[in-house]
Amino acid sequence: MSSTQHTPLPYYEDVSPGAGALPPRPWTPSSDAARLSLNGTWSFRLSPTATAEDDSFARPGYDARGWDELPVPGHWVLHGHGAPIYTNVLYPFPVDPPHVPAENPTGDHLRVFDLPGDWPEGGDAVLRFEGVESCARVWLNGEELGTFKGSRLPHEFEVGSLLEPSGNVLAVRVHQWSSGSYLEDQDQWWLPGIFREVTLEHRPEGALADYFVHASYDHTTGEGTLRIDADPGGRVTVPELGLDLATGESATVPVEPWTAETPRLYKARLTTVGESVSLHVGFRTVVVEDGLLKVNGRRVLFRGVNRHEFHPENGRAVDLATMRRDLVLMKQHNINAVRTSHYPPHPAFLGLCDELGLWVIDECDLETHGFGVLDWRNNPVDDDRWTPALLDRAERMVERDKNHPSIVMWSLGNECGTGRGLSAMADWIRERDPSRVIHYEGDMSCADTDVYSRMYAPHEEVDQIGRRTEAPWGDPELDAKRRALPFIQCEYAHAMGNGPGGLGEYQRLFEAHERCQGGFVWEWIDHGFTRRAPDGRFYHVYGGDFGEELHDGNFVCDGLVFPDRTPSPGLIEYKKVIEPVRIEGDGARGTVRITNGHDFADLSHLVFTWSYEAEGEAIGSGELAVPPLSPGESADLKLPAPPGTAEAGAETRWTVEARLAAPTAWAEAGHTVAWAQLPTTASDITGRARALASGEAARRDGDRIVLGPGVFDAATGALTALGGLPVTEPPRLDIWRAPTDNDNGASWQPDERWGLIWRTFGLHRVRHRTDAVETTPDGALTVRTRVAPAAVDFGLETVYRWTADEDGRLSLAVSVTPLGEWTCPLPRLGLRLGLPAALGEAEWFGGGPGEAYPDTRAAARVGRWALSVDELQTPYVRPQENGARIDVRWVRLTGPDGSGVRIEGEPAFWFTARRWTTEQLDAAEHTPDLEASNETVWVNLDHGQQGIGTQSCGPGVLDEHRLDVAPAEFSFTFSRLS
């Protein structure tokens, strides 16, 4: 007989959460117990496998002088040892849980430290790790302390008996892959290492093992109830409230509540025999009631964003200043909520959310998305063997973060399918902390959750959900439960590249339906690592740029800020769309309505100003008296009489702004919170161009045709010069744009992916055939053409009619007629021309200052703007269509001496100028691929643009923003500036 002997799994492959770690406790940033930071430069050795080296390095006296050095916190792959890997869904190793590949990069870390001279005697000490990816084994002075998994969670070990006054040897072995990796498939870079702080903390006799702040608020009485449970017991003082309580004792007193709009915190101190800690207490109550999520008795509307932890040089090793910068930017852009996708953030981040005021969904360090492509076979969350690891992760999140008033929901994780393990987590959390709501998106039955959460539900479905008329699902009892729940979009509006489009339409649905309580844009930041090109330019790289076997390209660059945290046009648009003050009115009648869209704050913190503008320039301004409206209230106000005298026929409008009256922790006084423009005429985008009566007939001059200031090629009718200025590329119809990430869409999207369809139809390589060049009796020059791609029988008949007047202006009227059967919209419709490279400065009257497209235009403010051609570009990490300015009445392109061209449009048009062609933009993979021409500035004057949508992960372009093929007429007038 034969028998099979099974070798026990190594610790990095077993499904346990680890061994030897202490039970979790709250993160306590302010304690009078001694602490020693062990951050800094460590000795480091990388091995190709988990078993390449023995553990002798952990023993005192080991000679590591030949090792490399590595900063802690840090990731070894960002310091010359291996390389990052980016995958969205797929595991970058064979899916054979809980096993991992033999090729398992393993980093040995060594740190020798002395205790400070004033380190207390007696008591105990713990060694604390805030975050290590993905599995660690720890020794101190040659004694093994234990192992742990759960990369974004804290782990502590008792070490008091092992410490020496000097020469302490801390050894940590970190494995890139472990069984825990199957639980951490979170659409981000795989970045192994000790990436959060390591500290040694003294634990005196009688030190706090645990404490739990319970601070509720009764909105009907205006009173808060405080109770702090602690182990061991002690006393709680809140001087501002006159409280001095024993732990476990409750007190009810009048308080100002904590909200994201009014983040009122009370300083408290909790003291036991051995330790005293400072606390910041915020009183608030979170419930689901009447089918709504309410805080302090009021429905809240989440104007949120998902946030991964990322720094373009340091990965997930994010410092406190960067965390604060993130939150300040969010607050400045009207964002009021954060979902910590898809793991608990650094604990200091939550303290900043308490201070600055943001609602938080704290999400567990859990995602098993890669099992989805395998029909969820062997999914750990539905396998009882993994449940202890899942519960450990839930417990470490809740126990660490439970004392933050900003956290209103606990999230079980992300994209894990369904399973018994998730239910076990929900049951444990609900019993431990019934004061918060439980969130999870991946279960349509909502069996374990208190809110109905979805990702990327299209606008039509959100409308149905808001009306509670969505299609039935599954079990009737669970379906009825789900219909009674509040609805949020935990992810929507995928901010990848140019976009996202459709934000305004979503926001109107959130505001129209009580049940729809907002959402969280995906996501905050582009995860592009900084790299320097040979010419010295900095740029950012993404998936595939490190030679990964599997990767998801630039899908990791889908944020509202660029990797260096510069706001993208998408963030500027989002700020406008989610303004907490709505300003509407009738500019012609001089009336304005102000509506307070805050959930809690009145308008006393804002001042309102008006300006009156003619042709984009202010001719008067002042303050507008607005009462301190309560949330939801409106006031109708009269604007003053228009100041000054505008020229006859000048375009005029009012601009009304709401600004901070006083400085805050996140912005200076005068910071703009909301604004609106109120035209004084029915239409403000009529443009200026008209077909001109010819002051001089077109005449042939050899192989040229001369018409006013224009010189044309007699054979093709192409404009070659304007008033002596060379035209390096003559104006002609253009229908192509370098597809955006949203144009290209995602493979799983059900809607048409127009970027691919356009390329299939050949719209990127159309041909222009000249059918006739005619001078007409009225002095005009008419050029008839056919524009069409190869291999198809549809196209566009395009007629150019040129005229000139006695003032030296040249006018072009364009007529476009579809030919054949078109089955797709157009990317764009307009003219492209090339002008001398010296014309590098742009000034225009129209929408600005940033780019805008049909469904990303809310933030475009009509005015007079001036930028260089280089500044007109939006440097998306992966180059694509960008930089269009909307509703342009006229634009001037000039050189250093002020000479150049003025172009007026009828109707108003989109204007784009860049130093490379659309074809070069289309071909580029990174920004250094774009090389500026020394000869030409390429200019697009567009009659129409296709909308942007959010199809890189969400819905496509809404019908009203499609550029469907149809007959079109538009005109431009060109004037030479000298």
mmCIF file of N, CA and C in Angstrom, residues 46-122:
data_model
loop_
_atom_site.group_PDB
_atom_site.id
_atom_site.type_symbol
_atom_site.label_atom_id
_atom_site.label_comp_id
_atom_site.label_asym_id
_atom_site.label_seq_id
_atom_site.Cartn_x
_atom_site.Cartn_y
_atom_site.Cartn_z
ATOM 1 N N LEU A 46 17.258 41.472 -1.395
ATOM 2 C CA LEU A 46 16.162 40.894 -2.154
ATOM 3 C C LEU A 46 16.548 39.507 -2.648
ATOM 4 N N SER A 47 15.649 38.556 -2.456
ATOM 5 C CA SER A 47 15.834 37.190 -2.947
ATOM 6 C C SER A 47 14.736 36.874 -3.954
ATOM 7 N N PRO A 48 15.021 35.997 -4.917
ATOM 8 C CA PRO A 48 14.031 35.716 -5.971
ATOM 9 C C PRO A 48 12.887 34.829 -5.514
ATOM 10 N N THR A 49 13.069 34.094 -4.413
ATOM 11 C CA THR A 49 12.027 33.192 -3.930
ATOM 12 C C THR A 49 11.887 33.335 -2.425
ATOM 13 N N ALA A 50 10.838 32.710 -1.909
ATOM 14 C CA ALA A 50 10.589 32.784 -0.473
ATOM 15 C C ALA A 50 11.556 31.936 0.327
ATOM 16 N N THR A 51 12.262 31.013 -0.314
ATOM 17 C CA THR A 51 13.124 30.069 0.409
ATOM 18 C C THR A 51 14.579 30.168 -0.017
ATOM 19 N N ALA A 52 14.932 31.243 -0.718
ATOM 20 C CA ALA A 52 16.301 31.346 -1.229
ATOM 21 C C ALA A 52 17.317 31.546 -0.120
ATOM 22 N N GLU A 53 16.902 32.166 0.981
ATOM 23 C CA GLU A 53 17.818 32.442 2.087
ATOM 24 C C GLU A 53 17.225 31.893 3.379
ATOM 25 N N ASP A 54 18.124 31.477 4.298
ATOM 26 C CA ASP A 54 17.628 31.043 5.594
ATOM 27 C C ASP A 54 17.400 32.270 6.470
ATOM 28 N N ASP A 55 17.008 32.030 7.732
ATOM 29 C CA ASP A 55 16.664 33.150 8.599
ATOM 30 C C ASP A 55 17.810 33.566 9.503
ATOM 31 N N SER A 56 19.034 33.217 9.130
ATOM 32 C CA SER A 56 20.164 33.576 9.982
ATOM 33 C C SER A 56 20.372 35.079 10.072
ATOM 34 N N PHE A 57 19.850 35.815 9.099
ATOM 35 C CA PHE A 57 20.025 37.274 9.122
ATOM 36 C C PHE A 57 19.349 37.914 10.326
ATOM 37 N N ALA A 58 18.393 37.189 10.923
ATOM 38 C CA ALA A 58 17.650 37.753 12.047
ATOM 39 C C ALA A 58 18.426 37.682 13.357
ATOM 40 N N ARG A 59 19.526 36.972 13.376
ATOM 41 C CA ARG A 59 20.253 36.786 14.632
ATOM 42 C C ARG A 59 21.187 37.965 14.892
ATOM 43 N N PRO A 60 21.310 38.366 16.132
ATOM 44 C CA PRO A 60 22.276 39.432 16.458
ATOM 45 C C PRO A 60 23.677 39.037 16.020
ATOM 46 N N GLY A 61 24.411 40.025 15.528
ATOM 47 C CA GLY A 61 25.765 39.778 15.070
ATOM 48 C C GLY A 61 25.870 39.446 13.605
ATOM 49 N N TYR A 62 24.734 39.296 12.902
ATOM 50 C CA TYR A 62 24.796 38.997 11.471
ATOM 51 C C TYR A 62 25.446 40.169 10.731
ATOM 52 N N ASP A 63 26.323 39.838 9.808
ATOM 53 C CA ASP A 63 27.047 40.865 9.061
ATOM 54 C C ASP A 63 26.278 41.213 7.791
ATOM 55 N N ALA A 64 25.598 42.359 7.790
ATOM 56 C CA ALA A 64 24.813 42.797 6.634
ATOM 57 C C ALA A 64 25.480 43.967 5.920
ATOM 58 N N ARG A 65 26.795 44.111 6.086
ATOM 59 C CA ARG A 65 27.462 45.264 5.477
ATOM 60 C C ARG A 65 27.420 45.227 3.956
ATOM 61 N N GLY A 66 27.237 44.048 3.368
ATOM 62 C CA GLY A 66 27.154 43.961 1.913
ATOM 63 C C GLY A 66 25.765 44.188 1.356
ATOM 64 N N TRP A 67 24.815 44.404 2.227
ATOM 65 C CA TRP A 67 23.434 44.604 1.780
ATOM 66 C C TRP A 67 23.244 46.024 1.212
ATOM 67 N N ASP A 68 22.145 46.190 0.498
ATOM 68 C CA ASP A 68 21.748 47.510 0.028
ATOM 69 C C ASP A 68 21.043 48.268 1.150
ATOM 70 N N GLU A 69 20.761 49.533 0.876
ATOM 71 C CA GLU A 69 19.976 50.335 1.806
ATOM 72 C C GLU A 69 18.628 50.672 1.181
ATOM 73 N N LEU A 70 17.619 50.787 2.041
ATOM 74 C CA LEU A 70 16.258 51.013 1.559
ATOM 75 C C LEU A 70 15.528 51.906 2.557
ATOM 76 N N PRO A 71 14.783 52.913 2.082
ATOM 77 C CA PRO A 71 14.006 53.718 3.031
ATOM 78 C C PRO A 71 12.764 52.965 3.491
ATOM 79 N N VAL A 72 12.444 53.122 4.746
ATOM 80 C CA VAL A 72 11.203 52.630 5.330
ATOM 81 C C VAL A 72 10.542 53.826 6.009
ATOM 82 N N PRO A 73 9.290 54.151 5.641
ATOM 83 C CA PRO A 73 8.393 53.457 4.718
ATOM 84 C C PRO A 73 8.885 53.525 3.267
ATOM 85 N N GLY A 74 8.541 52.488 2.501
ATOM 86 C CA GLY A 74 8.905 52.463 1.097
ATOM 87 C C GLY A 74 8.548 51.136 0.457
ATOM 88 N N HIS A 75 8.696 51.101 -0.860
ATOM 89 C CA HIS A 75 8.477 49.884 -1.651
ATOM 90 C C HIS A 75 9.784 49.564 -2.354
ATOM 91 N N TRP A 76 10.241 48.337 -2.226
ATOM 92 C CA TRP A 76 11.544 48.046 -2.829
ATOM 93 C C TRP A 76 11.529 48.143 -4.344
ATOM 94 N N VAL A 77 10.367 47.923 -4.979
ATOM 95 C CA VAL A 77 10.322 47.993 -6.442
ATOM 96 C C VAL A 77 10.470 49.412 -6.950
ATOM 97 N N LEU A 78 10.355 50.406 -6.071
ATOM 98 C CA LEU A 78 10.557 51.799 -6.467
ATOM 99 C C LEU A 78 11.957 52.286 -6.130
ATOM 100 N N HIS A 79 12.818 51.369 -5.685
ATOM 101 C CA HIS A 79 14.178 51.740 -5.315
ATOM 102 C C HIS A 79 15.193 50.788 -5.942
ATOM 103 N N GLY A 80 14.886 50.381 -7.182
ATOM 104 C CA GLY A 80 15.868 49.633 -7.944
ATOM 105 C C GLY A 80 15.862 48.138 -7.757
ATOM 106 N N HIS A 81 14.865 47.600 -7.071
ATOM 107 C CA HIS A 81 14.813 46.160 -6.826
ATOM 108 C C HIS A 81 13.516 45.611 -7.421
ATOM 109 N N GLY A 82 13.592 45.052 -8.621
ATOM 110 C CA GLY A 82 12.379 44.592 -9.284
ATOM 111 C C GLY A 82 11.597 45.754 -9.852
ATOM 112 N N ALA A 83 10.312 45.517 -10.128
ATOM 113 C CA ALA A 83 9.503 46.534 -10.789
ATOM 114 C C ALA A 83 8.050 46.416 -10.361
ATOM 115 N N PRO A 84 7.313 47.525 -10.403
ATOM 116 C CA PRO A 84 5.879 47.472 -10.118
ATOM 117 C C PRO A 84 5.124 46.673 -11.173
ATOM 118 N N ILE A 85 3.944 46.227 -10.816
ATOM 119 C CA ILE A 85 3.036 45.525 -11.731
ATOM 120 C C ILE A 85 1.669 46.175 -11.586
ATOM 121 N N TYR A 86 1.035 46.483 -12.720
ATOM 122 C CA TYR A 86 -0.333 47.011 -12.642
ATOM 123 C C TYR A 86 -1.306 46.057 -13.318
ATOM 124 N N THR A 87 -2.276 45.586 -12.555
ATOM 125 C CA THR A 87 -3.432 44.898 -13.133
ATOM 126 C C THR A 87 -4.687 45.456 -12.489
ATOM 127 N N ASN A 88 -5.755 45.484 -13.259
ATOM 128 C CA ASN A 88 -7.045 45.933 -12.769
ATOM 129 C C ASN A 88 -7.802 44.777 -12.120
ATOM 130 N N VAL A 89 -7.975 43.680 -12.844
ATOM 131 C CA VAL A 89 -8.784 42.553 -12.376
ATOM 132 C C VAL A 89 -7.951 41.287 -12.244
ATOM 133 N N LEU A 90 -7.183 40.975 -13.260
ATOM 134 C CA LEU A 90 -6.495 39.694 -13.318
ATOM 135 C C LEU A 90 -5.377 39.613 -12.281
ATOM 136 N N TYR A 91 -5.277 38.461 -11.637
ATOM 137 C CA TYR A 91 -4.133 38.217 -10.759
ATOM 138 C C TYR A 91 -2.888 38.018 -11.616
ATOM 139 N N PRO A 92 -1.772 38.611 -11.234
ATOM 140 C CA PRO A 92 -0.551 38.466 -12.038
ATOM 141 C C PRO A 92 0.214 37.186 -11.705
ATOM 142 N N PHE A 93 -0.510 36.160 -11.251
ATOM 143 C CA PHE A 93 0.082 34.856 -10.966
ATOM 144 C C PHE A 93 -1.016 33.814 -11.166
ATOM 145 N N PRO A 94 -0.664 32.555 -11.321
ATOM 146 C CA PRO A 94 -1.690 31.519 -11.518
ATOM 147 C C PRO A 94 -2.674 31.489 -10.351
ATOM 148 N N VAL A 95 -3.962 31.342 -10.669
ATOM 149 C CA VAL A 95 -4.999 31.339 -9.634
ATOM 150 C C VAL A 95 -5.152 29.917 -9.115
ATOM 151 N N ASP A 96 -4.533 29.663 -7.984
ATOM 152 C CA ASP A 96 -4.523 28.347 -7.359
ATOM 153 C C ASP A 96 -4.514 28.533 -5.853
ATOM 154 N N PRO A 97 -5.601 29.123 -5.318
ATOM 155 C CA PRO A 97 -5.581 29.499 -3.904
ATOM 156 C C PRO A 97 -5.438 28.271 -3.000
ATOM 157 N N PRO A 98 -4.655 28.409 -1.918
ATOM 158 C CA PRO A 98 -3.954 29.612 -1.453
ATOM 159 C C PRO A 98 -2.506 29.688 -1.929
ATOM 160 N N HIS A 99 -2.152 28.865 -2.936
ATOM 161 C CA HIS A 99 -0.755 28.778 -3.354
ATOM 162 C C HIS A 99 -0.338 30.001 -4.162
ATOM 163 N N VAL A 100 0.960 30.307 -4.091
ATOM 164 C CA VAL A 100 1.536 31.406 -4.859
ATOM 165 C C VAL A 100 2.733 30.865 -5.629
ATOM 166 N N PRO A 101 3.237 31.611 -6.596
ATOM 167 C CA PRO A 101 4.323 31.088 -7.427
ATOM 168 C C PRO A 101 5.604 30.853 -6.627
ATOM 169 N N ALA A 102 6.416 29.934 -7.153
ATOM 170 C CA ALA A 102 7.746 29.758 -6.577
ATOM 171 C C ALA A 102 8.565 31.035 -6.740
ATOM 172 N N GLU A 103 8.335 31.758 -7.866
ATOM 173 C CA GLU A 103 9.003 33.043 -8.081
ATOM 174 C C GLU A 103 8.293 34.086 -7.217
ATOM 175 N N ASN A 104 8.735 34.181 -5.985
ATOM 176 C CA ASN A 104 8.071 35.026 -5.002
ATOM 177 C C ASN A 104 9.097 35.984 -4.409
ATOM 178 N N PRO A 105 9.311 37.154 -5.037
ATOM 179 C CA PRO A 105 10.321 38.088 -4.529
ATOM 180 C C PRO A 105 10.157 38.330 -3.036
ATOM 181 N N THR A 106 11.254 38.215 -2.320
ATOM 182 C CA THR A 106 11.228 38.289 -0.856
ATOM 183 C C THR A 106 12.303 39.261 -0.399
ATOM 184 N N GLY A 107 11.872 40.263 0.368
ATOM 185 C CA GLY A 107 12.785 41.299 0.838
ATOM 186 C C GLY A 107 13.086 41.142 2.315
ATOM 187 N N ASP A 108 14.338 40.949 2.638
ATOM 188 C CA ASP A 108 14.771 40.914 4.039
ATOM 189 C C ASP A 108 15.205 42.314 4.450
ATOM 190 N N HIS A 109 14.645 42.782 5.565
ATOM 191 C CA HIS A 109 14.892 44.126 6.077
ATOM 192 C C HIS A 109 15.536 44.034 7.454
ATOM 193 N N LEU A 110 16.552 44.831 7.685
ATOM 194 C CA LEU A 110 17.250 44.849 8.976
ATOM 195 C C LEU A 110 17.371 46.278 9.494
ATOM 196 N N ARG A 111 17.125 46.430 10.800
ATOM 197 C CA ARG A 111 17.267 47.737 11.438
ATOM 198 C C ARG A 111 17.835 47.514 12.838
ATOM 199 N N VAL A 112 18.954 48.117 13.133
ATOM 200 C CA VAL A 112 19.547 48.052 14.465
ATOM 201 C C VAL A 112 19.275 49.383 15.161
ATOM 202 N N PHE A 113 18.744 49.312 16.398
ATOM 203 C CA PHE A 113 18.388 50.558 17.070
ATOM 204 C C PHE A 113 18.698 50.469 18.562
ATOM 205 N N ASP A 114 18.898 51.646 19.120
ATOM 206 C CA ASP A 114 19.100 51.781 20.559
ATOM 207 C C ASP A 114 17.863 52.422 21.177
ATOM 208 N N LEU A 115 17.614 52.112 22.405
ATOM 209 C CA LEU A 115 16.550 52.795 23.128
ATOM 210 C C LEU A 115 17.041 54.179 23.550
ATOM 211 N N PRO A 116 16.175 55.179 23.520
ATOM 212 C CA PRO A 116 16.576 56.502 24.018
ATOM 213 C C PRO A 116 16.955 56.416 25.490
ATOM 214 N N GLY A 117 17.786 57.336 25.918
ATOM 215 C CA GLY A 117 18.222 57.337 27.305
ATOM 216 C C GLY A 117 17.085 57.515 28.289
ATOM 217 N N ASP A 118 15.999 58.196 27.845
ATOM 218 C CA ASP A 118 14.879 58.427 28.750
ATOM 219 C C ASP A 118 13.751 57.424 28.558
ATOM 220 N N TRP A 119 14.055 56.299 27.882
ATOM 221 C CA TRP A 119 12.999 55.278 27.705
ATOM 222 C C TRP A 119 12.568 54.763 29.081
ATOM 223 N N PRO A 120 11.276 54.724 29.358
ATOM 224 C CA PRO A 120 10.816 54.371 30.715
ATOM 225 C C PRO A 120 11.179 52.941 31.101
ATOM 226 N N GLU A 121 11.440 52.769 32.373
ATOM 227 C CA GLU A 121 11.635 51.420 32.891
ATOM 228 C C GLU A 121 10.289 50.834 33.290
ATOM 229 N N GLY A 122 10.215 49.518 33.269
ATOM 230 C CA GLY A 122 8.976 48.859 33.658
ATOM 231 C C GLY A 122 7.962 48.894 32.541
#
